[in-house]
Each structure stands twice: as structure tokens, then as C-alpha cells.
Amino acid sequence: MKLVLLVIAAILLLLAVLLCAAWIHTLLVPRKTADYVPHPDEKRALEYAQKLSRMVACDTTSHQGMHDREKFLGFQKLLAEMFPLVHEKLEKTEIDGNLLFYWEGKKHNRPIVLMSHQDVVPAEGDWIHPPFAGDIADGKVWGRGASDTKCSVMGFFQAVEELLSEGFSPEQDVWLSSSCTEEWAGDGCPKLVDELKRRGVHPYLVCDEGGGIITDPIGGIKGNFAMVGVFEKGKADVKFTATGRGGHASAPSKGSPIARLAAFENDVETHNPFRVKMLPEVAAMFRTLGPYAGFGLRYLFENLWLFKGLLTHVMPSISAQGAAMLRTTIAFTMQSGSDAVNVIPQEASVSANLRFIPHQGMEESLALIQKRAEKYGLTMSVMHKNDYTRPIDIHGEAFRMFQGVISKTFDGMTGIPYVMTGATDARCYQEICDNVVRFAPVIYGPEQMKGMHGINENIAYNCLPGCVDFYKNLIRAQ
């Protein structure tokens, strides 16, 4: 008994020493503030806002499975008018409304691709400013596509236009890529990638949308931070179906299709089948954000050597976004059953969207959820699936160069790696490029995040000069 007590005392003493060491380490780390605020030339900012306004006013809504090349050719006429040097000096390739521009460099061994999409999602609901008016008001450009992502398209076209006007010649080849089917994961970007493959182009770096300069990225951490998406989770759309005898609702029996589906959904949400793990990229994000947090969070983030396990297991309970960076997720989104209130259906179904994490990829995650579904007598069908993309090496030369461009453009700001839980066209480039990053060089505050795919989409136009300068600096950094 004495030996047991001695062992317990030794463990408690060791724990106390470790906690004190972490406390002292945290006290020694100076608190940082993220005080970046754009202060551009107002005339220049307004000039860019007017260009973006015209682009927003050109309706480029896309719909699942529909190809409307003429709509995008109309948008491209506007681009030709606003960026004449780009269209005069660069080689243009148009494929079914999708665009590639080639700017030949002095060398060809490390080409870069700047990309963002032309299409936008439908604009529904009541807007403060009409979604396709392109109004400029209250220091913002309003309308569908202002932040997602015609701001980026304007940014890199304007950057190249200005560099051409200065007589600049890039050290390496530069490609501008813009699909018109991104919003429904269509075949636009794959066609552009096939064209590059046909030409034997293997980009050194691809920069697409996805991350951005995010305001207050995590609760308790205030300011603007350059969040760089370093890989995308995979995704699948699946359907679970339950069958039974059906019948009249006046004499129900146990185990009806809907009851089994409900039990399955509840089981998955209360006993999640997917394991949590903190990937190196997520740990790097917490470590980088740590100095900007209050003491409590800083104590955890600055001492991941001690608290990594605790954070990994607690985070899913307190933050949906945090959970999405630590494990495969499943969201039940659509359900169907009987067409009448008093009829028990012979068949009912629920559809779900899964997002796969690297430590538990597509095949393993689908097998786990199928096994859970079979427990309730459900069948599973997969309507669409693709696995996660491999991450860029966050310690490699390309990522360090990219961080350097962010720092140069945005007053010393650090490029912080994070996990893209959404999907972008950038995944198509993974086949031909090892260094794919997702970063739109504009500021996304809470209002912009809410408006993306929602109502009253807008972008503050004072961040547009920084957007243009970022692309210019990225081209110069080759």
C-alpha cells in the first residue's frame, strides 16, 4: 500500500512540475497583437472597387450540371475591356467558357498558377443591395461574387496588367486559370488541367481561393490572420435507405424505416465512429496562433507537448470547426419517407455529406459508417466521392516562399497553415503540382463570411490594393 501511495505521489509531483514548467514557459512568451489594418491609397482602392463592381454586375450564376458558355463569354468580353494588356500580351486559351492565360517567363522549370473561378452561386432572398447591381456603398462592393471570388480574379488580372505596363518580364512562366463550374464541382477545372498536362506543364506552385485574411479566426483570438489552406478534406455524398412493410399509421409496429433511420442518426451523433487526431498542420496552426491568445489559450497552445492530447479530445466537444480539423465528419442533410401523414412508408432514406481527414481517409471512413448503418438494417449507396488531397510541406521551400510574400505584402503578417474543410477547384491541380495552397489575399470578417453563399455578400474595398500587391509580389518572388 505504501508503495502505491509513493507511486501516486511521484506521479502527482511530476505532473505539478510539468504544469509549472508550462506555466513559466507561457509567462516568458511575449503576448502578441494582430493589428494589421489596410491603409491604402483611397483613389487606388476606389479604382479597383469600380472594376470589381462591373465584374459583379455581370451575372455569372452557374447551376448543377448546366453549361452556359455564352454567359461566360460575355463576362470575358468585360475582362478584355478592363485588362487590355493582359489580352494583348498573354496567350489566351478558352475551353467551354473556362480560361487559361500564359505569360512566358525567362525560365520554364518552376511555373506558377494563379487561379480563381468566374462562376457564382444563385442569389436568393432579400438583399440590402441588389445582388447583381455591383453597388459601391459604405466602403464595400456589394453583390454575388464580390467575395467569392471575383475579388481574386480582379486581383491577379490587375496585378499582371500593372506589371505589363511597367515593362516587367517574369523570371518563370505564369499561368492564370479560371473555371466557370467551380460552384458545382463541374468539369471546367479538369479541362484546364488536362490542357496543361497536354503541354507538359508541371507547376511549382498553385494559389487558389480557400483561405484568406480571416478576422478573429478562433474564439479568444482577435485580429486579422493570414490563414493558408494547406490541404482539402475529401468528401462523399451518401444515401442510407431503410425498407419495411409499410401500412396504416393507426396500427404501427416497431422498427419502421423512419424509426431505424432516426436511431442510426442519433447513434452516429452521440457515439461518433471517427477517431480524432491532431495533424502536424493543425498543431502548427495552434502554435502560431498561441502568442496572440489570452493567457488560458496561450497556456494550452504554447505547450502542446503537454496538452496536445487534452486539446485533441476536448476540442470536438466545444467547437464544430475545431472538430472538423481533427476527424472525419458526417452531416445528415436530406430525409424522405411517406407522402402522407397517416401512412407508414415502405421505404425511407436519409442523405449525408462526409468529409474525410488524412488519418482516416475515404475507404476507411466509408467502411466504418456502412458498418454502423448495417447495424440498423440500412443499405448505403455512394453518390459521389473523392479523397483528401495531400498537404503541401509546411516546412518546405515553396511554403516558406509563400509565407514571405504574405509577410512582405501585409506588414509582417505570418502565413498560418490550416485545414480546408470545404472544397475548391485546387484539388484538380494536385495531380500535376506538389505545392498547392488555398489563399485569397483579401480580408474576410464575420460579415463577409456570413454573406458568402448567403445574402448581402460584400467585400470591403480598402483591402483590394493589398490583394493586387500580393499577386504582384508572388509573381516577382519566383
Coordinates of C-alpha atoms in Angstrom, one line a residue:
M1 CA 0.0 0.0 0.0
K2 CA 2.8 2.4 0.9
L3 CA 4.5 1.7 -2.5
V4 CA 1.2 2.5 -4.3
L5 CA 0.9 5.8 -2.4
L6 CA 4.6 6.6 -3.2
V7 CA 4.0 6.0 -6.9
I8 CA 0.9 8.2 -6.9
A9 CA 2.7 10.9 -5.0
A10 CA 5.6 10.7 -7.5
I11 CA 3.2 11.0 -10.5
L12 CA 1.4 13.9 -8.9
L13 CA 4.7 15.6 -8.2
L14 CA 5.9 15.1 -11.8
L15 CA 2.6 16.5 -13.1
A16 CA 2.9 19.5 -10.9
V17 CA 6.5 20.1 -12.2
L18 CA 5.3 19.8 -15.8
L19 CA 2.4 22.2 -15.2
C20 CA 4.7 24.7 -13.5
A21 CA 7.2 24.4 -16.4
A22 CA 4.5 25.0 -18.9
W23 CA 3.2 28.0 -16.8
I24 CA 6.7 29.5 -16.7
H25 CA 7.2 29.0 -20.4
T26 CA 3.9 30.7 -21.1
L27 CA 4.9 33.7 -18.9
L28 CA 8.1 34.0 -20.8
V29 CA 6.4 34.1 -24.2
P30 CA 5.6 37.7 -25.0
R31 CA 1.9 38.4 -25.9
K32 CA 1.5 39.5 -29.5
T33 CA -1.2 41.5 -31.1
A34 CA -2.6 41.2 -34.7
D35 CA -3.0 44.8 -35.6
Y36 CA -2.9 44.7 -39.3
V37 CA -5.4 47.1 -40.9
P38 CA -5.2 48.2 -44.5
H39 CA -4.5 51.9 -45.1
P40 CA -4.5 52.1 -48.9
D41 CA -4.5 55.0 -51.3
E42 CA -8.2 55.8 -51.4
K43 CA -8.0 56.7 -55.1
R44 CA -6.4 53.3 -55.9
A45 CA -8.8 51.4 -53.8
L46 CA -11.8 53.0 -55.4
E47 CA -10.4 52.3 -58.9
Y48 CA -10.2 48.6 -58.1
A49 CA -13.7 48.7 -56.5
Q50 CA -15.1 50.1 -59.7
K51 CA -13.6 47.3 -61.7
L52 CA -14.8 44.7 -59.2
S53 CA -18.3 46.3 -59.3
R54 CA -18.5 45.9 -63.1
M55 CA -17.5 42.2 -62.7
V56 CA -20.1 41.6 -60.0
A57 CA -22.8 43.3 -62.1
C58 CA -22.2 40.7 -64.9
D59 CA -24.3 37.8 -63.7
T60 CA -22.3 34.5 -63.9
T61 CA -24.5 32.3 -61.9
S62 CA -23.9 28.6 -62.5
H63 CA -26.2 25.7 -61.9
Q64 CA -25.5 22.0 -61.3
G65 CA -24.9 20.1 -64.5
M66 CA -25.7 23.1 -66.7
H67 CA -23.1 24.6 -69.2
D68 CA -23.8 28.1 -70.4
R69 CA -20.7 29.1 -72.4
E70 CA -22.3 32.2 -73.9
K71 CA -22.9 33.7 -70.4
F72 CA -19.2 33.4 -69.6
L73 CA -18.0 34.6 -72.9
G74 CA -20.0 37.8 -72.1
F75 CA -18.1 38.1 -68.8
Q76 CA -14.8 37.6 -70.7
K77 CA -15.5 40.4 -73.0
L78 CA -15.7 42.6 -69.9
L79 CA -12.3 41.3 -68.8
A80 CA -10.8 42.1 -72.2
E81 CA -12.1 45.6 -71.9
M82 CA -10.8 46.2 -68.4
F83 CA -7.4 44.4 -68.8
P84 CA -6.3 45.1 -72.4
L85 CA -2.6 44.5 -71.9
V86 CA -3.3 41.0 -70.4
H87 CA -5.2 40.1 -73.5
E88 CA -2.7 41.7 -75.9
K89 CA 0.5 40.3 -74.4
L90 CA -0.5 36.9 -72.9
E91 CA -1.6 33.8 -74.8
K92 CA -5.3 33.1 -74.2
T93 CA -6.9 29.6 -74.2
E94 CA -10.7 29.3 -73.8
I95 CA -12.2 25.9 -73.3
D96 CA -16.0 25.8 -73.0
G97 CA -16.0 29.1 -71.0
N98 CA -13.0 28.2 -68.9
L99 CA -9.9 30.4 -69.2
L100 CA -6.1 29.9 -69.3
F101 CA -3.7 32.7 -69.9
Y102 CA 0.0 32.1 -70.4
W103 CA 2.7 34.6 -69.6
E104 CA 6.0 33.3 -70.8
G105 CA 8.9 33.8 -68.4
K106 CA 12.6 33.8 -68.8
K107 CA 12.7 30.3 -67.4
H108 CA 10.2 27.4 -67.6
N109 CA 11.2 25.0 -64.8
R110 CA 9.1 26.5 -61.9
P111 CA 5.9 27.9 -63.4
I112 CA 3.2 29.2 -61.1
V113 CA -0.6 29.2 -61.4
L114 CA -2.8 31.9 -60.1
M115 CA -6.4 30.8 -60.1
S116 CA -10.0 31.7 -59.0
H117 CA -13.4 31.0 -60.5
Q118 CA -15.7 33.1 -62.7
D119 CA -19.0 31.5 -61.6
V120 CA -21.1 32.3 -58.6
V121 CA -23.9 30.6 -56.7
P122 CA -27.6 31.7 -57.2
A123 CA -28.6 34.8 -55.3
E124 CA -31.8 34.2 -53.3
G125 CA -33.6 36.1 -50.5
D126 CA -34.0 39.8 -49.8
W127 CA -30.8 41.8 -50.3
I128 CA -29.9 45.3 -49.0
H129 CA -28.3 46.0 -52.4
P130 CA -29.5 44.0 -55.5
P131 CA -27.1 41.0 -55.9
F132 CA -26.1 41.9 -59.5
A133 CA -26.1 45.7 -59.3
G134 CA -22.4 45.9 -58.1
D135 CA -23.3 48.8 -55.8
I136 CA -20.4 50.6 -54.0
A137 CA -21.6 51.8 -50.7
D138 CA -20.4 52.1 -47.1
G139 CA -16.8 51.3 -48.1
K140 CA -17.8 48.0 -49.7
V141 CA -18.6 46.4 -53.1
W142 CA -21.9 44.6 -52.8
G143 CA -23.2 41.7 -54.7
R144 CA -22.9 38.0 -55.5
G145 CA -19.3 37.1 -56.2
A146 CA -17.8 40.2 -54.6
S147 CA -16.0 38.0 -52.0
D148 CA -16.4 34.5 -53.6
T149 CA -14.3 35.1 -55.7
K150 CA -14.4 37.8 -58.3
C151 CA -12.2 39.8 -56.0
S152 CA -9.4 37.4 -56.5
V153 CA -10.0 37.3 -60.3
M154 CA -9.8 41.0 -60.4
G155 CA -6.7 41.0 -58.2
F156 CA -4.5 38.8 -60.3
F157 CA -5.7 40.2 -63.6
Q158 CA -5.0 43.7 -62.3
A159 CA -1.6 42.6 -60.9
V160 CA -0.5 41.3 -64.3
E161 CA -1.9 44.4 -66.1
E162 CA 0.2 46.7 -63.9
L163 CA 3.3 44.6 -64.2
L164 CA 3.0 44.6 -68.0
S165 CA 2.5 48.4 -68.0
E166 CA 5.8 48.6 -66.1
G167 CA 7.6 46.5 -68.7
F168 CA 8.2 43.7 -66.2
S169 CA 9.1 40.2 -67.5
P170 CA 8.6 37.3 -65.1
E171 CA 11.5 35.1 -64.1
Q172 CA 9.3 32.0 -64.5
D173 CA 6.2 31.2 -66.5
V174 CA 3.0 32.5 -65.1
W175 CA -0.5 30.9 -65.8
L176 CA -3.8 32.5 -64.9
S177 CA -6.6 29.9 -64.5
S178 CA -10.3 30.5 -64.1
S179 CA -13.0 27.9 -64.4
C180 CA -16.8 28.5 -64.8
T181 CA -18.1 25.4 -63.0
E182 CA -16.4 25.6 -59.6
E183 CA -19.5 26.1 -57.6
W184 CA -20.9 22.8 -58.5
A185 CA -17.6 20.9 -58.8
G186 CA -18.0 20.6 -62.6
D187 CA -15.7 19.6 -65.3
G188 CA -14.3 23.1 -66.0
C189 CA -11.1 23.0 -64.0
P190 CA -10.3 19.4 -65.0
K191 CA -10.4 20.6 -68.6
L192 CA -7.9 23.3 -67.9
V193 CA -5.6 20.8 -66.0
D194 CA -5.9 18.4 -69.0
E195 CA -4.7 21.2 -71.2
L196 CA -1.7 21.9 -69.0
K197 CA -0.9 18.1 -68.9
R198 CA -1.1 18.1 -72.7
R199 CA 1.5 20.9 -72.8
G200 CA 3.7 19.1 -70.3
V201 CA 3.3 21.8 -67.6
H202 CA 4.1 20.8 -64.0
P203 CA 3.5 23.9 -61.8
Y204 CA 5.9 24.6 -58.9
L205 CA 3.1 26.4 -57.1
V206 CA -0.6 26.8 -57.4
C207 CA -2.5 29.5 -55.5
D208 CA -6.3 29.3 -55.4
E209 CA -9.1 30.5 -53.1
G210 CA -9.9 28.8 -49.8
G211 CA -8.0 30.6 -47.1
G212 CA -7.7 34.3 -46.6
I213 CA -7.0 37.1 -44.1
I214 CA -9.6 36.0 -41.6
T215 CA -10.8 38.2 -38.8
D216 CA -10.9 36.5 -35.3
P217 CA -10.3 33.0 -36.7
I218 CA -10.8 31.3 -33.3
G219 CA -12.7 32.3 -30.2
G220 CA -10.5 34.3 -27.9
I221 CA -8.0 35.3 -30.7
K222 CA -8.7 38.8 -32.1
G223 CA -7.3 40.4 -35.2
N224 CA -6.6 39.7 -38.8
F225 CA -4.7 36.5 -39.6
A226 CA -3.4 35.1 -42.9
M227 CA -4.9 31.6 -42.9
V228 CA -3.5 29.4 -45.7
G229 CA -5.3 26.2 -46.6
V230 CA -2.6 23.6 -46.9
F231 CA -4.9 20.7 -48.0
E232 CA -8.6 19.8 -48.5
K233 CA -10.5 17.2 -46.8
G234 CA -12.1 14.6 -49.0
K235 CA -15.9 14.4 -49.4
A236 CA -18.7 12.0 -50.3
D237 CA -22.4 12.2 -50.7
V238 CA -24.1 9.1 -49.5
K239 CA -27.6 7.8 -49.1
F240 CA -28.9 5.4 -46.4
T241 CA -32.1 3.5 -47.1
A242 CA -34.4 1.6 -44.8
T243 CA -37.2 -0.7 -46.0
G244 CA -40.2 -2.3 -44.3
R245 CA -43.8 -3.5 -44.8
G246 CA -45.4 -0.1 -44.5
G247 CA -49.0 0.2 -43.6
H248 CA -51.6 2.4 -41.9
A249 CA -50.4 4.7 -39.2
S250 CA -53.2 3.6 -36.9
A251 CA -51.5 0.3 -36.2
P252 CA -47.8 0.9 -36.1
S253 CA -45.2 -1.7 -35.4
K254 CA -41.8 -1.3 -34.0
G255 CA -38.7 -0.9 -36.3
S256 CA -40.3 1.1 -39.0
P257 CA -38.0 2.5 -41.7
I258 CA -38.1 6.1 -40.3
A259 CA -37.6 4.9 -36.7
R260 CA -34.5 2.9 -37.7
L261 CA -33.1 5.8 -39.6
A262 CA -33.7 8.1 -36.6
A263 CA -31.9 5.6 -34.3
F264 CA -29.0 5.4 -36.7
E265 CA -28.6 9.2 -37.0
N266 CA -28.8 9.6 -33.2
D267 CA -26.3 6.8 -32.7
V268 CA -23.8 8.4 -35.1
E269 CA -24.2 11.8 -33.5
T270 CA -23.9 10.6 -29.9
H271 CA -21.3 7.9 -30.5
N272 CA -19.1 9.3 -33.3
P273 CA -17.4 6.4 -35.1
F274 CA -14.5 8.6 -36.4
R275 CA -11.3 9.0 -34.3
V276 CA -9.7 12.3 -33.5
K277 CA -6.1 13.1 -34.2
M278 CA -4.2 16.4 -34.3
L279 CA -2.3 16.5 -37.6
P280 CA 1.1 18.4 -37.8
E281 CA -0.6 21.1 -39.8
V282 CA -3.2 21.7 -37.2
A283 CA -0.6 21.7 -34.4
A284 CA 1.4 24.3 -36.4
M285 CA -1.7 26.5 -36.6
F286 CA -2.3 26.4 -32.8
R287 CA 1.3 27.1 -32.1
T288 CA 1.4 30.0 -34.4
L289 CA -1.8 31.5 -33.0
G290 CA -0.8 30.9 -29.4
P291 CA 1.1 34.1 -28.7
Y292 CA -2.0 36.1 -29.8
A293 CA -4.4 34.4 -27.3
G294 CA -5.3 35.3 -23.8
F295 CA -3.3 33.5 -21.1
G296 CA -5.6 30.5 -20.8
L297 CA -5.5 29.6 -24.5
R298 CA -1.9 30.6 -24.7
Y299 CA -1.1 28.2 -21.9
L300 CA -2.6 25.4 -23.9
F301 CA -1.3 26.4 -27.4
E302 CA 2.2 27.2 -26.3
N303 CA 2.6 23.9 -24.6
L304 CA 1.2 21.3 -27.0
W305 CA 4.0 19.0 -25.8
L306 CA 1.9 18.6 -22.7
F307 CA -1.7 19.5 -23.7
K308 CA -1.9 18.1 -27.2
G309 CA -3.8 15.0 -26.1
L310 CA -6.2 17.1 -24.0
L311 CA -6.9 19.6 -26.8
T312 CA -7.5 16.8 -29.3
H313 CA -10.2 15.1 -27.2
V314 CA -11.8 18.3 -25.8
M315 CA -11.9 20.4 -29.0
P316 CA -14.7 18.3 -30.7
S317 CA -17.0 18.9 -27.8
I318 CA -16.6 22.7 -27.8
S319 CA -16.1 23.7 -31.4
A320 CA -17.7 22.3 -34.6
Q321 CA -14.9 24.0 -36.7
G322 CA -12.3 22.5 -34.4
A323 CA -13.8 19.1 -34.7
A324 CA -13.8 19.3 -38.5
M325 CA -10.0 19.8 -38.4
L326 CA -9.4 16.8 -36.2
R327 CA -11.6 14.0 -37.7
T328 CA -13.8 12.8 -40.5
T329 CA -17.2 14.5 -40.2
I330 CA -20.7 13.4 -41.3
A331 CA -23.7 15.7 -41.6
F332 CA -27.2 14.4 -42.3
T333 CA -28.8 16.8 -44.7
M334 CA -31.8 15.4 -46.6
Q335 CA -34.5 12.9 -45.5
S336 CA -37.6 11.4 -47.2
G337 CA -40.4 9.0 -46.2
S338 CA -44.1 8.7 -46.8
D339 CA -46.1 11.3 -48.8
A340 CA -48.9 11.2 -46.3
V341 CA -49.0 11.8 -42.5
N342 CA -51.1 8.6 -41.8
V343 CA -49.0 6.2 -43.9
I344 CA -46.0 4.3 -42.7
P345 CA -43.6 4.2 -45.6
Q346 CA -42.3 1.0 -47.1
E347 CA -39.1 2.9 -47.8
A348 CA -37.4 5.9 -46.2
S349 CA -34.0 7.4 -46.7
V350 CA -31.6 10.0 -45.4
S351 CA -28.7 11.5 -47.2
A352 CA -25.5 12.7 -45.7
N353 CA -22.3 14.6 -46.6
L354 CA -19.0 13.2 -45.3
R355 CA -15.6 15.0 -45.1
F356 CA -12.5 12.8 -44.9
I357 CA -9.4 13.6 -42.9
P358 CA -6.0 12.1 -43.8
H359 CA -5.6 9.9 -40.8
Q360 CA -8.9 8.2 -41.6
G361 CA -9.4 8.5 -45.4
M362 CA -12.2 7.8 -47.8
E363 CA -12.2 4.0 -47.8
E364 CA -11.8 3.5 -44.1
S365 CA -14.4 6.2 -43.2
L366 CA -17.0 4.8 -45.7
A367 CA -16.4 1.3 -44.4
L368 CA -17.0 2.5 -40.8
I369 CA -20.2 4.3 -41.5
Q370 CA -21.5 1.4 -43.6
K371 CA -20.9 -1.0 -40.7
R372 CA -22.8 1.3 -38.4
A373 CA -25.7 1.6 -40.9
E374 CA -25.9 -2.2 -41.3
K375 CA -26.5 -2.5 -37.5
Y376 CA -29.9 -0.8 -38.1
G377 CA -30.7 -2.8 -41.3
L378 CA -29.9 0.1 -43.6
T379 CA -28.3 -0.1 -47.0
M380 CA -25.8 2.6 -48.1
S381 CA -25.2 3.9 -51.6
V382 CA -22.4 6.4 -52.5
M383 CA -23.5 9.1 -55.0
H384 CA -20.1 10.9 -55.2
K385 CA -16.8 10.5 -53.5
N386 CA -13.2 11.8 -53.6
D387 CA -10.4 11.5 -51.1
Y388 CA -8.5 14.2 -49.2
T389 CA -5.6 16.0 -51.0
R390 CA -2.0 15.6 -49.9
P391 CA -0.8 18.6 -48.0
I392 CA 1.9 21.0 -49.0
D393 CA 5.1 20.6 -47.0
I394 CA 4.7 23.4 -44.4
H395 CA 8.5 23.3 -43.8
G396 CA 9.4 23.2 -47.5
E397 CA 10.8 25.9 -49.7
A398 CA 7.6 26.7 -51.6
F399 CA 5.6 27.3 -48.4
R400 CA 8.3 29.4 -46.8
M401 CA 8.4 31.5 -50.0
F402 CA 4.6 31.9 -49.9
Q403 CA 4.8 33.0 -46.2
G404 CA 7.5 35.5 -47.2
V405 CA 5.2 37.1 -49.8
I406 CA 2.4 37.3 -47.2
S407 CA 4.8 39.0 -44.8
K408 CA 6.1 41.4 -47.3
T409 CA 2.6 42.4 -48.5
F410 CA 0.8 42.6 -45.2
D411 CA 3.2 44.3 -42.8
G412 CA 4.9 41.3 -41.4
M413 CA 1.9 39.1 -41.1
T414 CA 2.6 35.3 -40.8
G415 CA 1.1 32.8 -43.1
I416 CA -0.6 30.2 -40.8
P417 CA -1.4 26.7 -42.1
Y418 CA -4.9 25.4 -41.6
V419 CA -7.2 22.6 -42.9
M420 CA -9.6 23.4 -45.7
T421 CA -12.9 21.7 -44.7
G422 CA -14.6 22.9 -47.8
A423 CA -13.8 22.1 -51.5
T424 CA -12.2 24.1 -54.2
D425 CA -11.0 23.7 -57.8
A426 CA -7.4 23.5 -56.4
R427 CA -7.9 19.8 -55.8
C428 CA -7.8 19.2 -59.6
Y429 CA -4.2 20.6 -59.7
Q430 CA -2.9 18.1 -57.1
E431 CA -2.3 15.7 -59.9
I432 CA 0.4 17.9 -61.5
C433 CA 1.6 20.0 -58.6
D434 CA 3.1 19.2 -55.2
N435 CA 2.7 22.7 -53.8
V436 CA -1.0 23.7 -53.8
V437 CA -2.1 26.4 -51.4
R438 CA -5.5 28.0 -50.9
F439 CA -5.4 31.7 -50.0
A440 CA -7.4 34.6 -51.3
P441 CA -5.5 37.8 -50.3
V442 CA -8.5 39.8 -49.1
I443 CA -10.0 40.3 -45.6
Y444 CA -12.9 38.2 -44.6
G445 CA -14.5 39.5 -41.5
P446 CA -17.7 38.0 -39.9
E447 CA -19.9 40.0 -42.3
Q448 CA -18.1 38.7 -45.3
M449 CA -18.1 35.1 -44.1
K450 CA -21.8 35.3 -43.4
G451 CA -22.5 36.7 -46.9
M452 CA -20.6 34.1 -48.8
H453 CA -23.2 31.9 -50.4
G454 CA -25.7 33.8 -48.3
I455 CA -27.4 37.2 -48.7
N456 CA -25.8 40.6 -48.8
E457 CA -22.4 39.3 -50.0
N458 CA -19.8 42.1 -50.0
I459 CA -16.1 42.9 -49.7
A460 CA -14.5 46.0 -48.1
Y461 CA -12.7 47.7 -50.9
N462 CA -9.9 49.0 -48.8
C463 CA -8.4 45.5 -48.9
L464 CA -8.3 45.4 -52.7
P465 CA -4.9 47.1 -53.1
G466 CA -3.3 44.6 -50.8
C467 CA -4.9 41.8 -53.0
V468 CA -3.3 43.2 -56.1
D469 CA 0.0 43.8 -54.4
F470 CA 0.1 40.3 -53.1
Y471 CA -0.2 38.8 -56.6
K472 CA 2.4 41.2 -57.9
N473 CA 4.8 40.2 -55.1
L474 CA 4.1 36.5 -55.7
I475 CA 5.0 36.8 -59.4
R476 CA 8.2 38.8 -58.5
A477 CA 9.2 36.2 -55.9
Q478 CA 9.9 33.4 -58.4

